PDB file of C-alpha atoms in Angstrom:
ATOM      1  CA  MET B   1       0.000   0.000   0.000  1.00  0.00           C
ATOM      2  CA  ARG B   2       1.546   3.290  -1.052  1.00  0.00           C
ATOM      3  CA  SER B   3       1.119   6.511   0.901  1.00  0.00           C
ATOM      4  CA  LYS B   4       0.559   9.679  -1.039  1.00  0.00           C
ATOM      5  CA  TRP B   5       3.867  11.551  -1.217  1.00  0.00           C
ATOM      6  CA  SER B   6       4.289  14.983  -2.561  1.00  0.00           C
ATOM      7  CA  THR B   7       6.341  18.097  -2.182  1.00  0.00           C
ATOM      8  CA  GLY B   8       4.612  21.059  -0.663  1.00  0.00           C
ATOM      9  CA  SER B   9       6.029  24.507  -0.233  1.00  0.00           C
ATOM     10  CA  THR B  10       4.871  26.697   2.587  1.00  0.00           C
ATOM     11  CA  PHE B  11       5.852  30.293   3.033  1.00  0.00           C
ATOM     12  CA  SER B  12       5.976  31.991   6.392  1.00  0.00           C
ATOM     13  CA  ASN B  13       3.853  34.903   5.276  1.00  0.00           C
ATOM     14  CA  ASN B  14       0.718  33.181   4.085  1.00  0.00           C
ATOM     15  CA  MET B  15       0.175  29.753   5.509  1.00  0.00           C
ATOM     16  CA  GLU B  16      -3.173  28.329   6.426  1.00  0.00           C
ATOM     17  CA  GLU B  17      -4.127  24.705   6.914  1.00  0.00           C
ATOM     18  CA  PHE B  18      -7.164  23.143   8.444  1.00  0.00           C
ATOM     19  CA  GLN B  19      -7.397  19.542   9.533  1.00  0.00           C
ATOM     20  CA  THR B  20     -10.259  17.650  11.179  1.00  0.00           C
ATOM     21  CA  GLY B  21      -9.399  16.751  14.754  1.00  0.00           C
ATOM     22  CA  GLU B  22      -8.259  13.152  14.883  1.00  0.00           C
ATOM     23  CA  GLU B  23      -5.850  11.226  17.023  1.00  0.00           C
ATOM     24  CA  THR B  24      -3.400  10.673  14.208  1.00  0.00           C
ATOM     25  CA  THR B  25      -3.552  13.903  12.232  1.00  0.00           C
ATOM     26  CA  PHE B  26      -1.733  17.128  12.871  1.00  0.00           C
ATOM     27  CA  VAL B  27      -4.149  19.582  14.495  1.00  0.00           C
ATOM     28  CA  VAL B  28      -2.973  23.081  13.680  1.00  0.00           C
ATOM     29  CA  ASP B  29      -5.055  25.003  16.231  1.00  0.00           C
ATOM     30  CA  GLU B  30      -3.891  22.907  19.125  1.00  0.00           C
ATOM     31  CA  ILE B  31      -0.247  23.274  18.131  1.00  0.00           C
ATOM     32  CA  SER B  32      -0.637  26.994  17.575  1.00  0.00           C
ATOM     33  CA  THR B  33      -1.935  27.459  21.131  1.00  0.00           C
ATOM     34  CA  ILE B  34       0.966  25.483  22.542  1.00  0.00           C
ATOM     35  CA  ILE B  35       3.447  27.652  20.647  1.00  0.00           C
ATOM     36  CA  LYS B  36       1.879  30.922  21.764  1.00  0.00           C
ATOM     37  CA  GLU B  37       1.922  29.883  25.392  1.00  0.00           C
ATOM     38  CA  SER B  38       5.538  28.765  25.169  1.00  0.00           C
ATOM     39  CA  VAL B  39       6.678  32.025  23.608  1.00  0.00           C
ATOM     40  CA  GLU B  40       4.748  34.178  26.067  1.00  0.00           C
ATOM     41  CA  GLY B  41       6.116  32.192  28.942  1.00  0.00           C
ATOM     42  CA  ALA B  42       9.717  32.386  27.789  1.00  0.00           C
ATOM     43  CA  ILE B  43      10.028  35.957  26.465  1.00  0.00           C
ATOM     44  CA  GLY B  44       6.739  37.784  27.027  1.00  0.00           C
ATOM     45  CA  GLY B  45       7.384  41.247  28.451  1.00  0.00           C
ATOM     46  CA  ASN B  46      11.162  41.214  27.896  1.00  0.00           C
ATOM     47  CA  ALA B  47      13.183  43.575  25.726  1.00  0.00           C
ATOM     48  CA  TYR B  48      15.770  42.188  23.301  1.00  0.00           C
ATOM     49  CA  GLN B  49      19.021  41.467  25.103  1.00  0.00           C
ATOM     50  CA  HIS B  50      21.947  39.951  23.280  1.00  0.00           C
ATOM     51  CA  SER B  51      23.229  38.180  26.361  1.00  0.00           C
ATOM     52  CA  ARG B  52      19.932  36.408  27.011  1.00  0.00           C
ATOM     53  CA  VAL B  53      18.604  35.607  23.587  1.00  0.00           C
ATOM     54  CA  ASN B  54      20.487  32.301  23.418  1.00  0.00           C
ATOM     55  CA  GLN B  55      18.747  31.117  26.575  1.00  0.00           C
ATOM     56  CA  TRP B  56      15.380  32.409  25.382  1.00  0.00           C
ATOM     57  CA  SER B  57      15.350  30.621  22.057  1.00  0.00           C
ATOM     58  CA  THR B  58      16.424  27.417  23.765  1.00  0.00           C
ATOM     59  CA  ASN B  59      13.647  27.794  26.318  1.00  0.00           C
ATOM     60  CA  VAL B  60      11.025  28.420  23.647  1.00  0.00           C
ATOM     61  CA  VAL B  61      11.876  25.297  21.641  1.00  0.00           C
ATOM     62  CA  GLU B  62      12.271  23.079  24.670  1.00  0.00           C
ATOM     63  CA  GLN B  63       9.032  24.225  26.224  1.00  0.00           C
ATOM     64  CA  CYS B  64       7.141  23.706  22.932  1.00  0.00           C
ATOM     65  CA  LEU B  65       8.622  20.283  22.431  1.00  0.00           C
ATOM     66  CA  SER B  66       7.792  19.058  25.918  1.00  0.00           C
ATOM     67  CA  GLN B  67       4.177  20.232  25.559  1.00  0.00           C
ATOM     68  CA  LEU B  68       3.941  18.538  22.171  1.00  0.00           C
ATOM     69  CA  THR B  69       5.280  15.219  23.401  1.00  0.00           C
ATOM     70  CA  LYS B  70       2.804  15.353  26.277  1.00  0.00           C
ATOM     71  CA  LEU B  71      -0.001  15.172  23.691  1.00  0.00           C
ATOM     72  CA  GLY B  72       0.974  11.545  23.281  1.00  0.00           C
ATOM     73  CA  LYS B  73       0.319  11.419  19.540  1.00  0.00           C
ATOM     74  CA  PRO B  74       2.327   9.106  17.237  1.00  0.00           C
ATOM     75  CA  PHE B  75       4.419  11.905  15.728  1.00  0.00           C
ATOM     76  CA  LYS B  76       8.015  12.975  15.386  1.00  0.00           C
ATOM     77  CA  TYR B  77       8.379  16.747  15.880  1.00  0.00           C
ATOM     78  CA  ILE B  78      10.752  19.457  14.753  1.00  0.00           C
ATOM     79  CA  VAL B  79      10.490  22.871  16.398  1.00  0.00           C
ATOM     80  CA  THR B  80      12.430  25.875  15.124  1.00  0.00           C
ATOM     81  CA  CYS B  81      12.577  29.335  16.638  1.00  0.00           C
ATOM     82  CA  ILE B  82      13.979  32.580  15.225  1.00  0.00           C
ATOM     83  CA  ILE B  83      14.383  35.653  17.400  1.00  0.00           C
ATOM     84  CA  MET B  84      15.341  38.867  15.668  1.00  0.00           C
ATOM     85  CA  GLN B  85      16.012  42.300  17.069  1.00  0.00           C
ATOM     86  CA  LYS B  86      13.861  45.061  15.570  1.00  0.00           C
ATOM     87  CA  ASN B  87      16.047  47.541  13.806  1.00  0.00           C
ATOM     88  CA  GLY B  88      14.660  47.853  10.330  1.00  0.00           C
ATOM     89  CA  ALA B  89      16.419  44.873   8.743  1.00  0.00           C
ATOM     90  CA  GLY B  90      14.456  42.670   6.378  1.00  0.00           C
ATOM     91  CA  LEU B  91      13.989  38.970   7.179  1.00  0.00           C
ATOM     92  CA  GLN B  92      12.421  36.378   4.901  1.00  0.00           C
ATOM     93  CA  THR B  93      11.974  32.699   5.723  1.00  0.00           C
ATOM     94  CA  ALA B  94      10.634  29.779   3.680  1.00  0.00           C
ATOM     95  CA  SER B  95      10.194  26.046   4.214  1.00  0.00           C
ATOM     96  CA  SER B  96       9.673  23.203   1.825  1.00  0.00           C
ATOM     97  CA  CYS B  97       8.655  19.727   2.938  1.00  0.00           C
ATOM     98  CA  PHE B  98       8.645  16.280   1.400  1.00  0.00           C
ATOM     99  CA  TRP B  99       6.178  14.192   3.417  1.00  0.00           C
ATOM    100  CA  ASP B 100       2.806  12.482   3.499  1.00  0.00           C
ATOM    101  CA  ASN B 101       0.179  15.180   2.958  1.00  0.00           C
ATOM    102  CA  SER B 102      -2.627  13.243   4.567  1.00  0.00           C
ATOM    103  CA  THR B 103      -1.012  12.867   8.002  1.00  0.00           C
ATOM    104  CA  ASP B 104       1.844  15.357   8.341  1.00  0.00           C
ATOM    105  CA  GLY B 105       1.646  19.085   8.860  1.00  0.00           C
ATOM    106  CA  SER B 106       3.235  22.255  10.102  1.00  0.00           C
ATOM    107  CA  CYS B 107       2.282  25.372  11.985  1.00  0.00           C
ATOM    108  CA  THR B 108       4.074  28.719  12.178  1.00  0.00           C
ATOM    109  CA  VAL B 109       3.419  31.428  14.742  1.00  0.00           C
ATOM    110  CA  ARG B 110       4.767  34.983  14.419  1.00  0.00           C
ATOM    111  CA  TRP B 111       5.009  36.956  17.636  1.00  0.00           C
ATOM    112  CA  GLU B 112       6.444  40.376  18.334  1.00  0.00           C
ATOM    113  CA  ASN B 113       6.862  42.982  20.980  1.00  0.00           C
ATOM    114  CA  LYS B 114       8.425  46.441  20.882  1.00  0.00           C
ATOM    115  CA  SER B 115      12.018  45.276  20.535  1.00  0.00           C
ATOM    116  CA  MET B 116      11.999  41.904  18.809  1.00  0.00           C
ATOM    117  CA  TYR B 117      10.276  39.417  16.522  1.00  0.00           C
ATOM    118  CA  CYS B 118       9.920  35.739  17.314  1.00  0.00           C
ATOM    119  CA  ILE B 119       8.948  33.181  14.659  1.00  0.00           C
ATOM    120  CA  VAL B 120       8.306  29.601  15.758  1.00  0.00           C
ATOM    121  CA  SER B 121       7.566  26.706  13.378  1.00  0.00           C
ATOM    122  CA  VAL B 122       6.474  23.222  14.386  1.00  0.00           C
ATOM    123  CA  PHE B 123       6.613  20.349  11.896  1.00  0.00           C
ATOM    124  CA  GLY B 124       4.828  17.106  12.810  1.00  0.00           C
ATOM    125  CA  LEU B 125       5.617  13.886  10.945  1.00  0.00           C
ATOM    126  CA  ALA B 126       3.421  10.847  11.501  1.00  0.00           C
ATOM    127  CA  LEU B 127       5.068   7.605  12.444  1.00  0.00           C
TER     128      LEU B 127
ATOM    129  CA  MET S   1       7.787   6.866  -6.212  1.00  0.00           C
ATOM    130  CA  GLU S   2      10.329   4.047  -6.199  1.00  0.00           C
ATOM    131  CA  ASP S   3      10.039   1.025  -3.936  1.00  0.00           C
ATOM    132  CA  TYR S   4      12.596   1.061  -1.151  1.00  0.00           C
ATOM    133  CA  GLN S   5      14.611  -1.971  -0.052  1.00  0.00           C
ATOM    134  CA  PRO S   6      13.935  -2.102   3.683  1.00  0.00           C
ATOM    135  CA  ASN S   7      16.868  -4.305   4.603  1.00  0.00           C
ATOM    136  CA  ASP S   8      19.599  -1.609   4.706  1.00  0.00           C
ATOM    137  CA  GLU S   9      20.183   0.639   7.690  1.00  0.00           C
ATOM    138  CA  VAL S  10      20.138   4.093   6.191  1.00  0.00           C
ATOM    139  CA  SER S  11      21.095   7.101   8.223  1.00  0.00           C
ATOM    140  CA  PHE S  12      21.167  10.723   7.200  1.00  0.00           C
ATOM    141  CA  ASN S  13      24.377  11.886   5.514  1.00  0.00           C
ATOM    142  CA  ALA S  14      24.745  15.445   6.739  1.00  0.00           C
ATOM    143  CA  ASP S  15      27.870  16.257   4.706  1.00  0.00           C
ATOM    144  CA  GLU S  16      26.269  15.300   1.446  1.00  0.00           C
ATOM    145  CA  ALA S  17      23.146  17.315   2.236  1.00  0.00           C
ATOM    146  CA  SER S  18      25.270  20.259   3.262  1.00  0.00           C
ATOM    147  CA  ASN S  19      27.007  20.222  -0.122  1.00  0.00           C
ATOM    148  CA  TYR S  20      23.737  20.184  -2.051  1.00  0.00           C
ATOM    149  CA  VAL S  21      22.466  23.096  -0.029  1.00  0.00           C
ATOM    150  CA  LYS S  22      25.630  25.157  -0.503  1.00  0.00           C
ATOM    151  CA  GLU S  23      25.462  24.667  -4.254  1.00  0.00           C
ATOM    152  CA  CYS S  24      21.820  25.747  -4.283  1.00  0.00           C
ATOM    153  CA  ILE S  25      22.493  28.879  -2.286  1.00  0.00           C
ATOM    154  CA  GLU S  26      25.477  29.869  -4.440  1.00  0.00           C
ATOM    155  CA  SER S  27      23.554  29.405  -7.646  1.00  0.00           C
ATOM    156  CA  ILE S  28      20.595  31.457  -6.459  1.00  0.00           C
ATOM    157  CA  ILE S  29      22.036  34.335  -4.410  1.00  0.00           C
ATOM    158  CA  GLY S  30      25.797  34.077  -4.838  1.00  0.00           C
ATOM    159  CA  GLY S  31      27.054  37.510  -5.901  1.00  0.00           C
ATOM    160  CA  VAL S  32      23.803  39.492  -5.533  1.00  0.00           C
ATOM    161  CA  ASP S  33      22.919  42.165  -2.996  1.00  0.00           C
ATOM    162  CA  TYR S  34      19.934  42.041  -0.678  1.00  0.00           C
ATOM    163  CA  ASN S  35      16.853  43.122  -2.594  1.00  0.00           C
ATOM    164  CA  GLN S  36      13.537  43.312  -0.792  1.00  0.00           C
ATOM    165  CA  ASN S  37      11.544  42.708  -3.964  1.00  0.00           C
ATOM    166  CA  LYS S  38      13.387  39.536  -4.827  1.00  0.00           C
ATOM    167  CA  VAL S  39      14.026  37.952  -1.455  1.00  0.00           C
ATOM    168  CA  ASN S  40      10.657  36.180  -1.483  1.00  0.00           C
ATOM    169  CA  GLN S  41      11.563  34.373  -4.711  1.00  0.00           C
ATOM    170  CA  TRP S  42      15.064  33.612  -3.487  1.00  0.00           C
ATOM    171  CA  THR S  43      13.997  31.851  -0.314  1.00  0.00           C
ATOM    172  CA  ALA S  44      11.348  29.905  -2.202  1.00  0.00           C
ATOM    173  CA  SER S  45      13.865  28.827  -4.851  1.00  0.00           C
ATOM    174  CA  ILE S  46      16.476  27.833  -2.311  1.00  0.00           C
ATOM    175  CA  VAL S  47      14.125  25.551  -0.385  1.00  0.00           C
ATOM    176  CA  GLU S  48      12.575  24.023  -3.475  1.00  0.00           C
ATOM    177  CA  HIS S  49      15.838  23.313  -5.262  1.00  0.00           C
ATOM    178  CA  SER S  50      17.476  21.929  -2.129  1.00  0.00           C
ATOM    179  CA  LEU S  51      14.494  19.686  -1.541  1.00  0.00           C
ATOM    180  CA  THR S  52      14.518  18.440  -5.116  1.00  0.00           C
ATOM    181  CA  GLN S  53      18.209  17.529  -4.865  1.00  0.00           C
ATOM    182  CA  LEU S  54      17.636  15.647  -1.629  1.00  0.00           C
ATOM    183  CA  VAL S  55      14.619  13.745  -2.900  1.00  0.00           C
ATOM    184  CA  LYS S  56      16.549  12.726  -6.028  1.00  0.00           C
ATOM    185  CA  GLN S  57      18.895  10.691  -3.806  1.00  0.00           C
ATOM    186  CA  GLY S  58      16.040   8.229  -3.439  1.00  0.00           C
ATOM    187  CA  LYS S  59      16.606   7.555   0.250  1.00  0.00           C
ATOM    188  CA  PRO S  60      13.697   6.572   2.544  1.00  0.00           C
ATOM    189  CA  PHE S  61      13.394   9.908   4.324  1.00  0.00           C
ATOM    190  CA  LYS S  62      10.852  12.658   4.771  1.00  0.00           C
ATOM    191  CA  TYR S  63      12.532  16.069   4.516  1.00  0.00           C
ATOM    192  CA  ILE S  64      11.950  19.550   5.849  1.00  0.00           C
ATOM    193  CA  VAL S  65      14.080  22.373   4.443  1.00  0.00           C
ATOM    194  CA  ASN S  66      13.972  25.743   6.147  1.00  0.00           C
ATOM    195  CA  CYS S  67      15.664  28.913   4.877  1.00  0.00           C
ATOM    196  CA  ALA S  68      16.024  32.370   6.449  1.00  0.00           C
ATOM    197  CA  VAL S  69      17.555  35.325   4.598  1.00  0.00           C
ATOM    198  CA  MET S  70      18.340  38.440   6.592  1.00  0.00           C
ATOM    199  CA  GLN S  71      19.641  41.808   5.521  1.00  0.00           C
ATOM    200  CA  LYS S  72      22.879  42.860   7.198  1.00  0.00           C
ATOM    201  CA  SER S  73      22.097  45.930   9.221  1.00  0.00           C
ATOM    202  CA  GLY S  74      23.501  45.292  12.650  1.00  0.00           C
ATOM    203  CA  ALA S  75      20.447  43.560  14.067  1.00  0.00           C
ATOM    204  CA  GLY S  76      20.894  40.428  16.130  1.00  0.00           C
ATOM    205  CA  LEU S  77      19.387  37.178  14.890  1.00  0.00           C
ATOM    206  CA  HIS S  78      19.206  33.974  16.847  1.00  0.00           C
ATOM    207  CA  THR S  79      17.756  30.636  15.744  1.00  0.00           C
ATOM    208  CA  ALA S  80      17.229  27.421  17.703  1.00  0.00           C
ATOM    209  CA  ASN S  81      15.850  23.971  16.827  1.00  0.00           C
ATOM    210  CA  SER S  82      14.643  21.132  18.965  1.00  0.00           C
ATOM    211  CA  CYS S  83      13.666  17.718  17.595  1.00  0.00           C
ATOM    212  CA  TYR S  84      11.807  14.716  18.954  1.00  0.00           C
ATOM    213  CA  TRP S  85      12.780  11.757  16.783  1.00  0.00           C
ATOM    214  CA  ASP S  86      14.804   8.583  16.445  1.00  0.00           C
ATOM    215  CA  THR S  87      18.418   9.651  16.914  1.00  0.00           C
ATOM    216  CA  THR S  88      19.826   6.536  15.239  1.00  0.00           C
ATOM    217  CA  THR S  89      18.262   7.219  11.848  1.00  0.00           C
ATOM    218  CA  ASP S  90      17.157  10.852  11.751  1.00  0.00           C
ATOM    219  CA  GLY S  91      19.347  13.894  11.462  1.00  0.00           C
ATOM    220  CA  ASN S  92      19.755  17.472  10.461  1.00  0.00           C
ATOM    221  CA  CYS S  93      22.275  19.808   8.953  1.00  0.00           C
ATOM    222  CA  THR S  94      22.537  23.588   9.044  1.00  0.00           C
ATOM    223  CA  VAL S  95      24.354  25.726   6.490  1.00  0.00           C
ATOM    224  CA  ARG S  96      25.251  29.338   7.242  1.00  0.00           C
ATOM    225  CA  TRP S  97      26.204  31.521   4.314  1.00  0.00           C
ATOM    226  CA  GLU S  98      26.800  35.233   3.955  1.00  0.00           C
ATOM    227  CA  ASN S  99      27.913  37.885   1.562  1.00  0.00           C
ATOM    228  CA  ARG S 100      28.368  41.645   1.893  1.00  0.00           C
ATOM    229  CA  THR S 101      24.690  42.493   2.299  1.00  0.00           C
ATOM    230  CA  MET S 102      22.900  39.473   3.697  1.00  0.00           C
ATOM    231  CA  TYR S 103      22.990  36.305   5.764  1.00  0.00           C
ATOM    232  CA  CYS S 104      21.372  33.051   4.688  1.00  0.00           C
ATOM    233  CA  VAL S 105      20.734  30.175   7.092  1.00  0.00           C
ATOM    234  CA  VAL S 106      19.363  26.901   5.716  1.00  0.00           C
ATOM    235  CA  CYS S 107      18.380  23.934   7.913  1.00  0.00           C
ATOM    236  CA  VAL S 108      17.609  20.488   6.547  1.00  0.00           C
ATOM    237  CA  PHE S 109      15.816  17.948   8.734  1.00  0.00           C
ATOM    238  CA  ALA S 110      15.575  14.329   7.600  1.00  0.00           C
ATOM    239  CA  VAL S 111      13.222  11.895   9.305  1.00  0.00           C
ATOM    240  CA  ALA S 112      13.448   8.195   8.451  1.00  0.00           C
ATOM    241  CA  VAL S 113      10.366   6.504   7.115  1.00  0.00           C
ATOM    242  CA  THR S 114       9.298   3.204   8.628  1.00  0.00           C
ATOM    243  CA  LEU S 115       8.142   1.046   5.750  1.00  0.00           C
TER     244      LEU S 115
END
């Protein structure tokens, strides 16, 4: 039995995906909430500080990952986090994935405060 | 899609992937300056071409390719990744590239497929 494989490109600026809630599919809303809480918890209310940003990005990804694994779904996860200081520079990100469209998925959350941007992406790959 | 032979232990070859990615980046943005109008196309091309090269290897992996291009203007940028997977078969590789006007960071994640 062959799974359906295809390449799909997703771009950080305009990504939307809806999935019906099932035990073995990637539920975007649920993941999105987890990400937002992790980011708020790790860096909410702080101003960009070069000496702390290393610790912050580590905390964001680790917190997200531990919440995701607690869901107990049969998935492998990849969490990426980008924190950028606001000073007028341009930043563009893109992702391309080769996976099974019916079970795998991704979710990207963009967060900002007065001094920095934080972009977190979660990719879930069904086992 | 080809049929895979499930009897070999295949693990991710990070050096090989790193080379494909470097070639892709060079061919797409080597020698050009940061241009806000074009950066959208550049990141899209980099991820798609890198992915195509990786898939052509015909190995039993799912791939995620991530690319960030940032203008050089003194701002700080920090990225972090955390992965929950099988460490014996899965892997990743990160390529950092820069020229006079921009930085480019590409991450490839490869997750083995259980057939």
